[in-house]
Amino acid sequence: MTQRETGVKLRQILHSVPGYVAGRPAAAQSEVTPYKVSSNENPYPPLPSVLGVLAEAATEVNRYPDMAVTELTGRIAQALSVETEQISTGTGSVGVLQQIVTAACDAGDEVVFAWRSFEAYPIVVQLAGAVPVMVPVDAQGRHDLPAMAAAVTDRTRVLIVCTPNNPTGPVVSGEDLATLLDEVPPEVLLVIDEAYVEFVTDEQAPDALTMVRDHPNVVLLRTFSKAYGLAGLRVGYAVTHPQIAAALRKTALPFGVNSLAQAAAVASLAAEGELRERVGLLVAERERVCAALAGQGWNLPNAQGNFVWFPLGVDSARFAAACAEQALTVRPYGDDGVRVTIGEVEANDRLLALAEQWRDRPSS
Ligand SMILES: *Cc1c(COP(=O)(O)O)cnc(C)c1O
């Protein structure tokens, strides 16, 4: 049915806000096993203990969830040795980021972040009526923190540091972040997005929890989506000053963190050891893949998350298409590059074979 155009007036900003591009699903038909390595998901299925808790929680979904997210909040605080009042949960850390921008920004206020970085940032910022100020990463995919500090104006309310940076991979160093903290005015929120912190091995990485303790304008963002393997349930959290955490609870979608998500996240914290083992295996796979790629002659940014970044420029779409032909669904980003998640061993091997062929191809 063709519909008439609606005459309803929607916000002007919707014309310029890009829709979120999710990683495409794995190829449906293929002679080889298709793999989706386009969304930085954890390839391991939920632990049996987590599935058991989910089945039990499912029997009560006729009831609203605990709006205060009491048990999970307490367990997170305990695990991180911080006060319960310092934690605020949300529907994934994207949800928490939306709470942060809603709490901090009036229309026209500015949010500074690196680019390329997490694609949700410009969307969340613009939907809040705030203005994204994007500061280019350097040739190695690293944040240019001095340039970000210099981009702060009296309209800046939030500055986001993504470490390790999605999609390019490197961390910011603790030293550089400390310098940034000294330069940013205390009334500006400094958000440290650590969605991949569990995968980090670089010893230069910041101790963001200590920064939260020492600086009342720091917000640490963490998630159960990546290392904990609960991407489908949507739960993340902020660790920050109690007054900021209280503000984030006010701007949260009521009952946003559903009862299944709460139960599974609590069970995952209880199974921390088992989950850390899986993270260890993924990190070992990342190191294997990166060493092999270096051996093939690739000079890639330092991969500290569960993904590798190929800065292929205008060749990005062609590389992604070549991967798709081999039933490997990767994530191209315009003319910047291609991000590939560390997945099943077979998926990683297929990537290595493709990457080698790509380097050996006659240049076009
Ligand atoms: C995946 C990711 C998140 C987490 O998203 P959720 O909403 O928690 O699933 C946050 N920040 C970055 C940089 C990410 O890549």
Coordinates of C-alpha atoms and ligand atoms in Angstrom, one line a residue:
M1 CA 0.0 0.0 0.0
T2 CA 1.3 3.4 -0.9
Q3 CA 0.7 5.9 1.9
R4 CA 0.1 9.6 1.5
E5 CA 2.9 11.7 2.9
T6 CA 2.3 12.6 6.6
G7 CA 2.0 16.3 7.3
V8 CA 3.3 15.9 10.8
K9 CA 6.1 18.3 11.8
L10 CA 9.1 16.4 13.1
R11 CA 12.3 17.9 14.4
Q12 CA 14.6 19.4 11.8
I13 CA 17.6 17.6 13.3
L14 CA 16.2 14.3 12.0
H15 CA 17.2 15.3 8.5
S16 CA 20.9 15.4 9.4
V17 CA 21.1 12.6 12.0
P18 CA 22.4 9.4 10.4
G19 CA 20.6 6.2 11.3
Y20 CA 22.7 3.8 13.3
V21 CA 24.2 1.2 11.0
A22 CA 24.3 -2.1 12.8
G23 CA 26.7 -4.8 11.7
R24 CA 25.1 -6.9 9.0
P25 CA 24.0 -10.4 9.8
A26 CA 26.1 -13.3 8.6
A27 CA 25.5 -14.4 5.0
A28 CA 22.5 -16.8 5.0
Q29 CA 23.4 -19.1 2.2
S30 CA 26.9 -20.3 1.7
E31 CA 29.0 -23.4 1.2
V32 CA 31.3 -22.5 4.1
T33 CA 30.1 -21.6 7.6
P34 CA 29.2 -17.9 7.5
Y35 CA 30.5 -15.7 10.3
K36 CA 29.3 -12.3 11.5
V37 CA 32.4 -10.4 12.7
S38 CA 30.8 -7.0 12.1
S39 CA 29.5 -6.0 15.6
N40 CA 32.2 -6.8 18.1
E41 CA 30.1 -9.4 19.7
N42 CA 31.4 -12.1 21.9
P43 CA 31.4 -15.4 19.9
Y44 CA 30.8 -17.5 23.0
P45 CA 27.1 -18.4 23.8
P46 CA 25.8 -17.5 27.3
L47 CA 27.2 -19.7 30.1
P48 CA 24.9 -22.4 31.3
S49 CA 24.6 -20.7 34.7
V50 CA 23.5 -17.5 33.0
L51 CA 20.9 -19.4 30.9
G52 CA 19.5 -21.1 34.0
V53 CA 19.0 -17.7 35.7
L54 CA 17.4 -16.3 32.5
A55 CA 14.9 -19.2 32.3
E56 CA 13.9 -18.6 35.9
A57 CA 13.6 -14.8 35.5
A58 CA 11.5 -15.4 32.4
T59 CA 8.7 -16.9 34.6
E60 CA 8.2 -13.4 36.1
V61 CA 8.1 -11.2 33.1
N62 CA 4.5 -10.3 33.8
R63 CA 6.0 -8.1 36.6
Y64 CA 7.8 -4.8 36.1
P65 CA 11.6 -5.0 36.7
D66 CA 13.1 -3.5 39.9
M67 CA 13.2 0.1 38.8
A68 CA 16.1 0.9 41.1
V69 CA 18.1 -2.0 39.8
T70 CA 19.1 -2.7 43.4
E71 CA 20.8 -6.0 43.4
L72 CA 22.9 -5.4 40.2
T73 CA 23.9 -1.9 41.3
G74 CA 25.1 -3.4 44.6
R75 CA 27.0 -6.2 43.0
I76 CA 28.7 -3.8 40.5
A77 CA 29.7 -1.4 43.4
Q78 CA 31.1 -4.4 45.3
A79 CA 33.0 -5.7 42.4
L80 CA 34.7 -2.3 41.7
S81 CA 35.0 -1.3 45.4
V82 CA 33.1 1.9 45.0
E83 CA 29.9 3.2 46.7
T84 CA 26.5 2.0 45.5
E85 CA 25.6 5.7 45.0
Q86 CA 28.3 6.0 42.4
I87 CA 26.7 3.6 40.0
S88 CA 24.0 4.3 37.5
T89 CA 22.7 1.6 35.1
G90 CA 21.1 1.9 31.7
T91 CA 20.0 0.1 28.5
G92 CA 23.5 -0.7 27.4
S93 CA 26.2 1.9 27.8
V94 CA 24.7 3.7 24.7
G95 CA 21.6 4.1 26.9
V96 CA 23.8 5.5 29.7
L97 CA 25.5 7.9 27.3
Q98 CA 22.1 9.2 26.3
Q99 CA 21.3 9.7 30.0
I100 CA 24.6 11.6 30.3
V101 CA 24.0 13.9 27.4
T102 CA 20.4 14.5 28.5
A103 CA 21.6 15.4 31.9
A104 CA 24.4 17.7 30.8
C105 CA 23.4 19.4 27.6
D106 CA 20.9 22.1 26.7
A107 CA 20.2 22.8 23.0
G108 CA 23.3 24.1 21.3
D109 CA 25.8 22.9 24.0
E110 CA 28.8 21.1 22.6
V111 CA 30.1 17.6 23.0
V112 CA 33.7 16.9 22.0
F113 CA 34.8 13.5 20.9
A114 CA 37.4 11.9 18.6
W115 CA 36.6 10.8 15.0
R116 CA 36.5 8.2 13.8
S117 CA 35.1 6.7 17.0
F118 CA 32.0 5.0 18.1
E119 CA 29.2 5.8 15.6
A120 CA 26.5 6.2 18.3
Y121 CA 28.2 9.4 19.6
P122 CA 27.1 11.8 16.9
I123 CA 23.6 10.3 16.9
V124 CA 23.1 10.5 20.6
V125 CA 24.5 14.1 20.8
Q126 CA 22.4 15.4 17.9
L127 CA 19.2 13.8 19.1
A128 CA 19.7 15.7 22.4
G129 CA 19.9 19.0 20.4
A130 CA 23.6 19.3 21.3
V131 CA 26.4 19.9 18.8
P132 CA 29.0 17.3 18.1
V133 CA 32.6 18.6 17.9
M134 CA 34.6 15.9 16.2
V135 CA 38.4 15.9 16.5
P136 CA 40.3 13.7 14.0
V137 CA 42.3 10.7 15.3
D138 CA 45.9 10.5 14.2
A139 CA 47.3 8.2 11.5
Q140 CA 47.7 5.4 14.0
G141 CA 44.0 5.7 15.1
R142 CA 44.9 7.4 18.4
H143 CA 43.0 10.2 20.1
D144 CA 44.6 13.6 19.7
L145 CA 44.0 14.7 23.3
P146 CA 45.8 18.1 23.1
A147 CA 43.5 19.0 20.1
M148 CA 40.5 17.7 22.0
A149 CA 41.4 19.9 25.0
A150 CA 41.9 22.8 22.6
A151 CA 38.4 22.2 21.1
V152 CA 36.7 22.9 24.5
T153 CA 34.8 26.2 24.5
D154 CA 32.5 27.7 27.1
R155 CA 29.6 25.8 25.4
T156 CA 31.3 22.4 26.0
R157 CA 29.5 20.3 28.5
V158 CA 30.9 16.8 27.8
L159 CA 34.1 15.4 26.4
I160 CA 34.2 11.7 25.5
V161 CA 37.3 9.6 25.4
C162 CA 36.9 6.1 23.9
T163 CA 39.6 3.8 25.2
P164 CA 40.4 1.5 23.5
N165 CA 38.9 3.4 20.5
N166 CA 36.2 1.7 18.5
P167 CA 36.8 1.1 15.6
T168 CA 40.5 1.9 15.4
G169 CA 41.8 0.0 18.4
P170 CA 44.4 1.9 20.5
V171 CA 44.1 3.0 24.1
V172 CA 44.9 6.5 25.3
S173 CA 47.7 6.4 27.8
G174 CA 47.1 7.0 31.5
E175 CA 49.6 9.8 31.4
D176 CA 48.0 11.6 28.5
L177 CA 44.6 11.2 30.0
A178 CA 45.8 12.7 33.3
T179 CA 47.2 15.7 31.4
L180 CA 43.8 16.1 29.6
L181 CA 42.0 16.0 33.0
D182 CA 44.2 18.8 34.2
E183 CA 43.3 20.9 31.2
V184 CA 39.6 20.3 31.0
P185 CA 37.6 22.8 33.2
P186 CA 36.0 21.1 36.2
E187 CA 32.5 21.9 35.1
V188 CA 32.9 19.8 31.9
L189 CA 32.0 16.1 32.2
L190 CA 34.8 13.8 31.0
V191 CA 33.3 10.5 29.9
I192 CA 35.8 7.6 29.6
D193 CA 34.1 4.9 27.5
E194 CA 35.7 1.6 28.4
A195 CA 33.5 -0.8 26.6
Y196 CA 36.4 -3.0 25.8
V197 CA 38.5 -2.5 29.0
E198 CA 38.6 -6.3 29.8
F199 CA 40.5 -7.0 26.5
V200 CA 43.3 -4.4 27.2
T201 CA 46.8 -5.6 27.6
D202 CA 48.7 -2.3 26.9
E203 CA 50.4 -1.3 30.2
Q204 CA 50.0 2.4 29.3
A205 CA 46.2 2.1 29.7
P206 CA 44.7 4.5 32.2
D207 CA 43.4 3.5 35.7
A208 CA 40.1 5.1 35.1
L209 CA 38.6 4.0 38.4
T210 CA 41.2 5.9 40.3
M211 CA 40.4 8.9 38.1
V212 CA 36.8 8.7 39.1
R213 CA 37.8 8.7 42.7
D214 CA 40.1 11.7 42.3
H215 CA 38.0 13.8 39.9
P216 CA 34.3 14.6 40.5
N217 CA 33.8 15.4 36.8
V218 CA 34.8 12.0 35.5
V219 CA 32.2 9.4 34.3
L220 CA 33.4 5.9 33.5
L221 CA 31.2 3.9 31.1
R222 CA 31.2 0.1 31.1
T223 CA 29.0 -2.5 29.5
F224 CA 28.0 -6.2 29.8
S225 CA 27.7 -6.3 26.0
K226 CA 31.3 -7.3 25.0
A227 CA 33.4 -9.2 27.5
Y228 CA 30.4 -10.5 29.4
G229 CA 28.6 -11.6 26.2
L230 CA 25.2 -10.1 27.0
A231 CA 24.8 -7.7 24.0
G232 CA 21.3 -8.9 23.3
L233 CA 20.1 -8.0 26.8
R234 CA 21.2 -4.3 26.8
V235 CA 22.8 -3.4 30.1
G236 CA 25.6 -1.0 30.9
Y237 CA 26.5 1.4 33.6
A238 CA 28.4 4.5 34.7
V239 CA 30.7 4.9 37.7
T240 CA 31.0 8.5 38.8
H241 CA 30.5 11.0 41.5
P242 CA 27.3 10.3 43.5
Q243 CA 25.6 13.6 42.4
I244 CA 26.2 12.8 38.8
A245 CA 25.0 9.3 39.2
A246 CA 21.9 10.6 40.8
A247 CA 21.3 12.9 37.8
L248 CA 21.8 9.9 35.4
R249 CA 19.2 8.0 37.3
K250 CA 16.8 10.9 36.7
T251 CA 17.4 10.9 33.0
A252 CA 17.1 7.2 32.6
L253 CA 14.2 5.6 30.8
P254 CA 12.0 4.3 33.7
F255 CA 12.3 0.5 33.9
G256 CA 14.8 0.6 31.0
V257 CA 17.0 -2.2 32.4
N258 CA 14.6 -5.2 32.1
S259 CA 14.4 -8.0 34.6
L260 CA 16.1 -10.6 32.4
A261 CA 19.0 -8.2 31.8
Q262 CA 19.3 -7.5 35.6
A263 CA 19.3 -11.2 36.4
A264 CA 21.8 -12.2 33.7
A265 CA 24.2 -9.4 34.6
V266 CA 24.1 -10.4 38.3
A267 CA 24.8 -14.0 37.3
S268 CA 27.6 -12.9 35.0
L269 CA 29.3 -11.1 37.8
A270 CA 29.1 -14.3 39.8
A271 CA 30.7 -16.2 37.0
E272 CA 33.4 -13.6 36.5
G273 CA 36.2 -16.2 36.5
E274 CA 34.7 -18.3 33.7
L275 CA 34.0 -15.2 31.7
R276 CA 37.6 -13.9 32.2
E277 CA 38.9 -17.2 30.8
R278 CA 36.9 -16.6 27.6
V279 CA 38.3 -13.1 27.4
G280 CA 41.8 -14.5 27.8
L281 CA 41.2 -16.8 24.9
L282 CA 39.9 -14.0 22.7
V283 CA 42.9 -11.8 23.6
A284 CA 45.2 -14.7 22.7
E285 CA 43.4 -15.0 19.4
R286 CA 43.8 -11.2 18.9
E287 CA 47.5 -11.5 19.5
R288 CA 47.8 -14.4 17.1
V289 CA 45.8 -12.6 14.4
C290 CA 47.8 -9.3 14.8
A291 CA 51.2 -11.2 14.7
A292 CA 50.1 -13.0 11.6
L293 CA 48.9 -9.8 9.9
A294 CA 52.2 -8.0 10.8
G295 CA 54.0 -11.0 9.3
Q296 CA 52.1 -10.5 6.1
G297 CA 53.4 -6.9 6.0
W298 CA 50.3 -5.1 7.4
N299 CA 51.1 -2.1 9.6
L300 CA 47.9 -1.7 11.6
P301 CA 47.0 0.4 14.7
N302 CA 47.5 -1.3 18.1
A303 CA 44.5 -3.5 18.6
Q304 CA 43.4 -3.4 22.2
G305 CA 39.8 -4.4 21.9
N306 CA 38.2 -7.5 20.5
F307 CA 38.7 -6.3 16.9
V308 CA 41.3 -5.2 14.4
W309 CA 41.2 -2.1 12.1
F310 CA 42.3 -2.0 8.5
P311 CA 42.8 1.6 7.5
L312 CA 42.1 0.9 3.8
G313 CA 40.8 4.3 2.7
V314 CA 38.9 4.1 -0.6
D315 CA 39.6 0.4 -0.8
S316 CA 37.4 -0.3 2.3
A317 CA 34.2 -1.2 0.5
R318 CA 36.1 -3.6 -1.9
F319 CA 37.9 -5.3 1.0
A320 CA 34.5 -5.8 2.8
A321 CA 33.0 -7.2 -0.4
A322 CA 35.9 -9.6 -0.8
C323 CA 35.3 -10.8 2.8
A324 CA 31.5 -11.1 2.1
E325 CA 32.3 -13.4 -0.8
Q326 CA 34.0 -15.7 1.6
A327 CA 30.9 -15.5 4.0
L328 CA 32.8 -13.3 6.4
T329 CA 30.6 -10.3 7.3
V330 CA 32.9 -7.4 8.4
R331 CA 32.2 -3.7 9.0
P332 CA 33.3 -1.1 6.5
Y333 CA 33.3 2.6 7.6
G334 CA 33.0 4.8 4.5
D335 CA 36.4 5.6 3.0
D336 CA 38.1 5.2 6.4
G337 CA 38.6 1.5 6.9
V338 CA 37.2 -1.8 7.9
R339 CA 36.7 -3.2 11.3
V340 CA 36.8 -7.0 11.9
T341 CA 35.8 -8.6 15.2
I342 CA 38.0 -11.3 16.7
G343 CA 35.6 -14.2 16.5
E344 CA 35.7 -18.0 16.2
V345 CA 39.1 -19.4 15.4
E346 CA 37.8 -20.5 11.9
A347 CA 36.6 -16.9 11.2
N348 CA 39.9 -15.5 12.3
D349 CA 41.8 -17.9 10.0
R350 CA 39.6 -17.0 7.1
L351 CA 40.3 -13.3 7.7
L352 CA 44.0 -14.1 7.7
A353 CA 43.8 -15.9 4.4
L354 CA 41.8 -13.0 2.9
A355 CA 44.2 -10.4 4.2
E356 CA 47.1 -12.3 2.7
Q357 CA 45.4 -12.6 -0.7
W358 CA 44.6 -8.9 -0.5
R359 CA 48.2 -7.9 0.0
D360 CA 49.4 -10.2 -2.8
R361 CA 46.8 -9.0 -5.3
P362 CA 48.0 -7.0 -8.3
S363 CA 47.4 -3.4 -7.4
S364 CA 44.6 -1.8 -9.3
Ligands
LIG1 C1 29.9 -1.7 22.0 C2 30.2 -0.3 22.5 C3 29.5 0.2 23.6 C4 28.5 -0.6 24.3 O1 27.3 -0.6 23.8 P1 26.1 -1.2 24.6 O2 25.1 -0.2 24.5 O3 26.6 -1.3 26.0 O4 25.8 -2.5 24.0 C5 29.9 1.4 24.1 N1 30.9 2.1 23.6 C6 31.6 1.6 22.6 C7 32.8 2.4 22.1 C8 31.3 0.4 22.0 O5 32.0 -0.1 21.0

